[in-house]
Short mmCIF file of N, CA, C and O in Angstrom, two decimals:
data_model
loop_
_atom_site.label_atom_id
_atom_site.label_comp_id
_atom_site.label_asym_id
_atom_site.label_seq_id
_atom_site.Cartn_x
_atom_site.Cartn_y
_atom_site.Cartn_z
N MET X 9 0.84 -1.17 0.00
CA MET X 9 0.00 0.00 0.00
C MET X 9 0.89 1.24 0.00
O MET X 9 1.87 1.31 0.71
N GLU X 10 0.52 2.20 -0.80
CA GLU X 10 1.28 3.43 -0.90
C GLU X 10 0.69 4.51 0.00
O GLU X 10 -0.48 4.45 0.38
N LEU X 11 1.50 5.50 0.32
CA LEU X 11 1.04 6.59 1.17
C LEU X 11 -0.15 7.32 0.55
O LEU X 11 -1.07 7.75 1.27
N LEU X 12 -0.15 7.45 -0.76
CA LEU X 12 -1.27 8.13 -1.41
C LEU X 12 -2.58 7.38 -1.18
O LEU X 12 -3.62 7.99 -0.91
N GLN X 13 -2.53 6.06 -1.21
CA GLN X 13 -3.72 5.26 -0.95
C GLN X 13 -4.20 5.45 0.49
O GLN X 13 -5.40 5.54 0.75
N LEU X 14 -3.26 5.53 1.41
CA LEU X 14 -3.63 5.78 2.81
C LEU X 14 -4.33 7.12 2.95
O LEU X 14 -5.31 7.26 3.69
N ARG X 15 -3.82 8.10 2.23
CA ARG X 15 -4.43 9.43 2.26
C ARG X 15 -5.85 9.37 1.71
O ARG X 15 -6.76 10.02 2.25
N TYR X 16 -6.05 8.60 0.64
CA TYR X 16 -7.40 8.46 0.08
C TYR X 16 -8.37 7.97 1.14
O TYR X 16 -9.46 8.53 1.29
N PHE X 17 -7.99 6.93 1.88
CA PHE X 17 -8.86 6.39 2.92
C PHE X 17 -9.21 7.46 3.94
O PHE X 17 -10.36 7.60 4.35
N CYS X 18 -8.21 8.19 4.39
CA CYS X 18 -8.43 9.19 5.44
C CYS X 18 -9.31 10.33 4.97
O CYS X 18 -10.17 10.81 5.72
N VAL X 19 -9.13 10.77 3.73
CA VAL X 19 -9.95 11.87 3.21
C VAL X 19 -11.39 11.40 3.00
O VAL X 19 -12.33 12.14 3.32
N VAL X 20 -11.59 10.21 2.49
CA VAL X 20 -12.94 9.68 2.33
C VAL X 20 -13.61 9.57 3.71
O VAL X 20 -14.77 9.96 3.88
N ALA X 21 -12.87 9.09 4.70
CA ALA X 21 -13.42 8.97 6.05
C ALA X 21 -13.78 10.34 6.62
O ALA X 21 -14.81 10.50 7.29
N LYS X 22 -12.95 11.34 6.35
CA LYS X 22 -13.20 12.68 6.86
C LYS X 22 -14.50 13.26 6.28
O LYS X 22 -15.32 13.81 7.02
N HIS X 23 -14.69 13.11 5.00
CA HIS X 23 -15.86 13.70 4.33
C HIS X 23 -17.08 12.78 4.35
O HIS X 23 -18.20 13.26 4.24
N GLN X 24 -16.85 11.48 4.42
CA GLN X 24 -17.91 10.48 4.33
C GLN X 24 -18.76 10.70 3.08
O GLN X 24 -19.95 10.42 3.06
N ASN X 25 -18.11 11.20 2.03
CA ASN X 25 -18.78 11.49 0.77
C ASN X 25 -17.73 11.42 -0.33
O ASN X 25 -16.70 12.10 -0.25
N MET X 26 -17.97 10.60 -1.33
CA MET X 26 -17.00 10.38 -2.39
C MET X 26 -16.74 11.64 -3.21
O MET X 26 -15.60 11.93 -3.58
N THR X 27 -17.78 12.41 -3.52
CA THR X 27 -17.63 13.60 -4.34
C THR X 27 -16.76 14.64 -3.63
O THR X 27 -15.85 15.22 -4.23
N LYS X 28 -17.04 14.88 -2.35
CA LYS X 28 -16.25 15.86 -1.59
C LYS X 28 -14.81 15.39 -1.41
O LYS X 28 -13.87 16.19 -1.50
N ALA X 29 -14.63 14.10 -1.16
CA ALA X 29 -13.27 13.56 -1.00
C ALA X 29 -12.50 13.68 -2.31
O ALA X 29 -11.33 14.09 -2.32
N ALA X 30 -13.13 13.35 -3.42
CA ALA X 30 -12.47 13.45 -4.72
C ALA X 30 -12.06 14.89 -5.01
O ALA X 30 -10.96 15.14 -5.53
N ALA X 31 -12.92 15.83 -4.66
CA ALA X 31 -12.59 17.24 -4.88
C ALA X 31 -11.36 17.64 -4.08
O ALA X 31 -10.46 18.31 -4.59
N GLU X 32 -11.30 17.23 -2.80
CA GLU X 32 -10.13 17.56 -1.97
C GLU X 32 -8.87 16.91 -2.52
O GLU X 32 -7.79 17.51 -2.50
N LEU X 33 -9.00 15.69 -3.00
CA LEU X 33 -7.84 14.95 -3.51
C LEU X 33 -7.47 15.36 -4.93
O LEU X 33 -6.44 14.94 -5.44
N MET X 34 -8.33 16.16 -5.55
CA MET X 34 -8.13 16.63 -6.92
C MET X 34 -8.02 15.47 -7.91
O MET X 34 -7.14 15.43 -8.77
N ILE X 35 -8.92 14.48 -7.73
CA ILE X 35 -9.06 13.40 -8.69
C ILE X 35 -10.54 13.27 -9.02
O ILE X 35 -11.38 13.85 -8.32
N SER X 36 -10.85 12.55 -10.06
CA SER X 36 -12.26 12.40 -10.41
C SER X 36 -12.95 11.47 -9.42
O SER X 36 -12.33 10.58 -8.84
N GLN X 37 -14.24 11.71 -9.24
CA GLN X 37 -15.02 10.86 -8.34
C GLN X 37 -15.05 9.42 -8.84
O GLN X 37 -14.88 8.50 -8.05
N PRO X 38 -15.22 9.19 -10.16
CA PRO X 38 -15.20 7.79 -10.63
C PRO X 38 -13.86 7.10 -10.37
O PRO X 38 -13.83 5.91 -10.02
N ALA X 39 -12.76 7.82 -10.49
CA ALA X 39 -11.44 7.22 -10.23
C ALA X 39 -11.30 6.85 -8.76
O ALA X 39 -10.78 5.78 -8.43
N LEU X 40 -11.78 7.71 -7.87
CA LEU X 40 -11.71 7.41 -6.44
C LEU X 40 -12.62 6.24 -6.09
O LEU X 40 -12.23 5.35 -5.34
N SER X 41 -13.82 6.22 -6.66
CA SER X 41 -14.74 5.10 -6.43
C SER X 41 -14.14 3.79 -6.91
O SER X 41 -14.23 2.76 -6.22
N LYS X 42 -13.52 3.80 -8.08
CA LYS X 42 -12.90 2.59 -8.62
C LYS X 42 -11.74 2.13 -7.74
O LYS X 42 -11.61 0.95 -7.45
N PHE X 43 -10.91 3.08 -7.30
CA PHE X 43 -9.81 2.73 -6.41
C PHE X 43 -10.35 2.03 -5.17
O PHE X 43 -9.86 0.97 -4.77
N LEU X 44 -11.35 2.63 -4.54
CA LEU X 44 -11.88 2.09 -3.29
C LEU X 44 -12.50 0.71 -3.51
O LEU X 44 -12.24 -0.23 -2.75
N LYS X 45 -13.28 0.55 -4.57
CA LYS X 45 -13.90 -0.74 -4.86
C LYS X 45 -12.84 -1.80 -5.14
O LYS X 45 -12.88 -2.90 -4.60
N ASP X 46 -11.85 -1.46 -5.97
CA ASP X 46 -10.79 -2.42 -6.30
C ASP X 46 -10.00 -2.81 -5.05
O ASP X 46 -9.64 -3.97 -4.87
N TYR X 47 -9.72 -1.83 -4.20
CA TYR X 47 -8.95 -2.11 -3.00
C TYR X 47 -9.75 -3.00 -2.04
O TYR X 47 -9.22 -3.96 -1.49
N GLU X 48 -11.02 -2.66 -1.86
CA GLU X 48 -11.86 -3.50 -1.00
C GLU X 48 -11.97 -4.92 -1.56
O GLU X 48 -11.91 -5.89 -0.80
N ASP X 49 -12.10 -5.04 -2.87
CA ASP X 49 -12.16 -6.37 -3.50
C ASP X 49 -10.88 -7.15 -3.23
O ASP X 49 -10.92 -8.35 -2.94
N SER X 50 -9.73 -6.47 -3.30
CA SER X 50 -8.45 -7.16 -3.06
C SER X 50 -8.31 -7.59 -1.61
O SER X 50 -7.69 -8.62 -1.32
N LEU X 51 -8.89 -6.82 -0.68
CA LEU X 51 -8.83 -7.17 0.74
C LEU X 51 -9.83 -8.27 1.09
O LEU X 51 -9.60 -9.05 2.02
N GLY X 52 -10.94 -8.29 0.38
CA GLY X 52 -11.98 -9.26 0.69
C GLY X 52 -12.96 -8.78 1.74
O GLY X 52 -13.74 -9.57 2.29
N PHE X 53 -12.92 -7.49 2.07
CA PHE X 53 -13.88 -6.92 3.02
C PHE X 53 -14.08 -5.44 2.71
O PHE X 53 -13.28 -4.82 2.02
N PHE X 54 -15.19 -4.91 3.21
CA PHE X 54 -15.51 -3.50 2.99
C PHE X 54 -14.84 -2.63 4.03
O PHE X 54 -14.82 -2.96 5.21
N ILE X 55 -14.32 -1.50 3.59
CA ILE X 55 -13.78 -0.48 4.50
C ILE X 55 -14.91 0.51 4.84
O ILE X 55 -14.97 1.02 5.94
N PHE X 56 -15.78 0.73 3.86
CA PHE X 56 -16.90 1.65 4.05
C PHE X 56 -18.21 0.98 3.67
O PHE X 56 -18.28 0.20 2.73
N LEU X 57 -19.26 1.32 4.42
CA LEU X 57 -20.63 0.97 4.05
C LEU X 57 -21.19 2.16 3.28
O LEU X 57 -20.94 3.32 3.64
N ARG X 58 -21.92 1.87 2.23
CA ARG X 58 -22.49 2.93 1.41
C ARG X 58 -23.97 3.08 1.73
O ARG X 58 -24.72 2.11 1.65
N HIS X 59 -24.37 4.29 2.09
CA HIS X 59 -25.77 4.62 2.35
C HIS X 59 -26.09 5.83 1.49
O HIS X 59 -25.73 6.96 1.86
N HIS X 60 -26.72 5.58 0.35
CA HIS X 60 -27.01 6.63 -0.62
C HIS X 60 -25.70 7.32 -0.98
O HIS X 60 -24.82 6.70 -1.54
N ARG X 61 -25.50 8.54 -0.60
CA ARG X 61 -24.26 9.25 -0.96
C ARG X 61 -23.30 9.38 0.21
O ARG X 61 -22.29 10.06 0.12
N GLN X 62 -23.61 8.73 1.31
CA GLN X 62 -22.76 8.80 2.49
C GLN X 62 -22.02 7.49 2.68
O GLN X 62 -22.57 6.42 2.49
N LEU X 63 -20.75 7.60 3.07
CA LEU X 63 -19.93 6.42 3.36
C LEU X 63 -19.60 6.42 4.84
O LEU X 63 -19.17 7.43 5.39
N THR X 64 -19.81 5.28 5.48
CA THR X 64 -19.53 5.12 6.89
C THR X 64 -18.53 3.98 7.05
O THR X 64 -18.75 2.90 6.50
N PRO X 65 -17.44 4.21 7.78
CA PRO X 65 -16.47 3.13 7.96
C PRO X 65 -17.09 1.93 8.70
O PRO X 65 -17.86 2.10 9.64
N THR X 66 -16.73 0.75 8.24
CA THR X 66 -17.09 -0.47 8.95
C THR X 66 -16.19 -0.57 10.18
O THR X 66 -15.25 0.24 10.34
N ALA X 67 -16.39 -1.56 11.02
CA ALA X 67 -15.53 -1.74 12.19
C ALA X 67 -14.08 -1.95 11.75
O ALA X 67 -13.16 -1.30 12.26
N VAL X 68 -13.87 -2.84 10.80
CA VAL X 68 -12.50 -3.07 10.32
C VAL X 68 -12.00 -1.84 9.55
O VAL X 68 -10.82 -1.52 9.59
N GLY X 69 -12.91 -1.15 8.88
CA GLY X 69 -12.55 0.08 8.18
C GLY X 69 -12.03 1.15 9.13
O GLY X 69 -11.06 1.85 8.82
N ARG X 70 -12.66 1.27 10.29
CA ARG X 70 -12.19 2.24 11.29
C ARG X 70 -10.75 1.92 11.71
O ARG X 70 -9.92 2.81 11.88
N TYR X 71 -10.47 0.63 11.85
CA TYR X 71 -9.11 0.22 12.21
C TYR X 71 -8.12 0.55 11.09
O TYR X 71 -7.04 1.08 11.35
N VAL X 72 -8.50 0.23 9.86
CA VAL X 72 -7.63 0.53 8.71
C VAL X 72 -7.36 2.03 8.63
O VAL X 72 -6.21 2.47 8.45
N ILE X 73 -8.39 2.83 8.79
CA ILE X 73 -8.26 4.29 8.71
C ILE X 73 -7.41 4.81 9.86
O ILE X 73 -6.56 5.69 9.68
N GLU X 74 -7.60 4.28 11.06
CA GLU X 74 -6.79 4.68 12.21
C GLU X 74 -5.31 4.39 11.95
O GLU X 74 -4.45 5.24 12.21
N CYS X 75 -5.03 3.22 11.44
CA CYS X 75 -3.64 2.85 11.13
C CYS X 75 -3.08 3.75 10.02
O CYS X 75 -1.93 4.21 10.11
N ALA X 76 -3.88 4.00 9.00
CA ALA X 76 -3.45 4.87 7.90
C ALA X 76 -3.12 6.26 8.42
O ALA X 76 -2.09 6.85 8.04
N GLN X 77 -3.97 6.79 9.30
CA GLN X 77 -3.72 8.13 9.83
C GLN X 77 -2.45 8.18 10.66
O GLN X 77 -1.69 9.14 10.59
N LYS X 78 -2.18 7.14 11.43
CA LYS X 78 -0.95 7.08 12.22
C LYS X 78 0.27 7.10 11.32
O LYS X 78 1.26 7.78 11.60
N ILE X 79 0.23 6.34 10.23
CA ILE X 79 1.35 6.30 9.30
C ILE X 79 1.55 7.67 8.66
O ILE X 79 2.69 8.16 8.56
N LEU X 80 0.46 8.31 8.24
CA LEU X 80 0.58 9.64 7.64
C LEU X 80 1.09 10.67 8.64
O LEU X 80 1.90 11.54 8.30
N ASP X 81 0.65 10.58 9.89
CA ASP X 81 1.13 11.48 10.94
C ASP X 81 2.63 11.29 11.17
O ASP X 81 3.37 12.27 11.34
N GLU X 82 3.09 10.05 11.17
CA GLU X 82 4.52 9.78 11.35
C GLU X 82 5.33 10.32 10.18
O GLU X 82 6.43 10.85 10.36
N GLN X 83 4.80 10.20 8.97
CA GLN X 83 5.49 10.75 7.82
C GLN X 83 5.63 12.26 7.96
O GLN X 83 6.70 12.83 7.70
N THR X 84 4.58 12.92 8.40
CA THR X 84 4.62 14.37 8.60
C THR X 84 5.68 14.74 9.64
O THR X 84 6.47 15.65 9.44
N ARG X 85 5.69 14.02 10.77
CA ARG X 85 6.69 14.29 11.82
C ARG X 85 8.11 14.07 11.29
O ARG X 85 9.02 14.85 11.57
N MET X 86 8.31 13.02 10.53
CA MET X 86 9.62 12.72 9.98
C MET X 86 10.08 13.85 9.06
O MET X 86 11.22 14.31 9.16
N LEU X 87 9.18 14.33 8.20
CA LEU X 87 9.55 15.39 7.28
C LEU X 87 9.82 16.69 8.02
O LEU X 87 10.75 17.43 7.68
N GLN X 88 9.02 16.99 9.05
CA GLN X 88 9.24 18.20 9.84
C GLN X 88 10.56 18.14 10.59
O GLN X 88 11.27 19.13 10.68
N THR X 89 10.89 16.98 11.13
CA THR X 89 12.16 16.79 11.84
C THR X 89 13.32 16.96 10.88
O THR X 89 14.31 17.62 11.18
N HIS X 90 13.21 16.38 9.71
CA HIS X 90 14.28 16.46 8.70
C HIS X 90 14.47 17.90 8.25
O HIS X 90 15.61 18.34 8.07
N GLN X 91 13.40 18.65 8.09
CA GLN X 91 13.49 20.03 7.61
C GLN X 91 14.09 20.96 8.66
O GLN X 91 14.67 21.97 8.33
N SER X 92 13.94 20.61 9.93
CA SER X 92 14.43 21.51 10.99
C SER X 92 15.92 21.29 11.27
O SER X 92 16.51 22.04 12.02
N HIS X 93 16.52 20.27 10.65
CA HIS X 93 17.95 20.01 10.88
C HIS X 93 18.79 20.46 9.73
O HIS X 93 18.54 20.67 8.69
#
C-alpha cells in the first residue's frame, strides 16, 4: 500500500462522501470510487458501508483508517524533523 492510498482512505473517512473527497484529492469521483472498490475487492472486506451518498467506515474500516492516519502522521513528523535540521 502506498502513502497516497492511505491518504485516500483518510480523506474519504473525513468527508464520508466520495464527491467531496475526490474534490479535496483533486481526482475524479469515478477514479476514487474505482480505487476504493478495487482495494476493498483485493482485501476481501468492505472499508466503508455505502448509504445513498454517504460512506460510513465499517468496524475493520475504522481500524484501517486509524492505522493509515498514524502512518501519515509519522510521515509528517519525519519530514518536519528532517526540515528543521
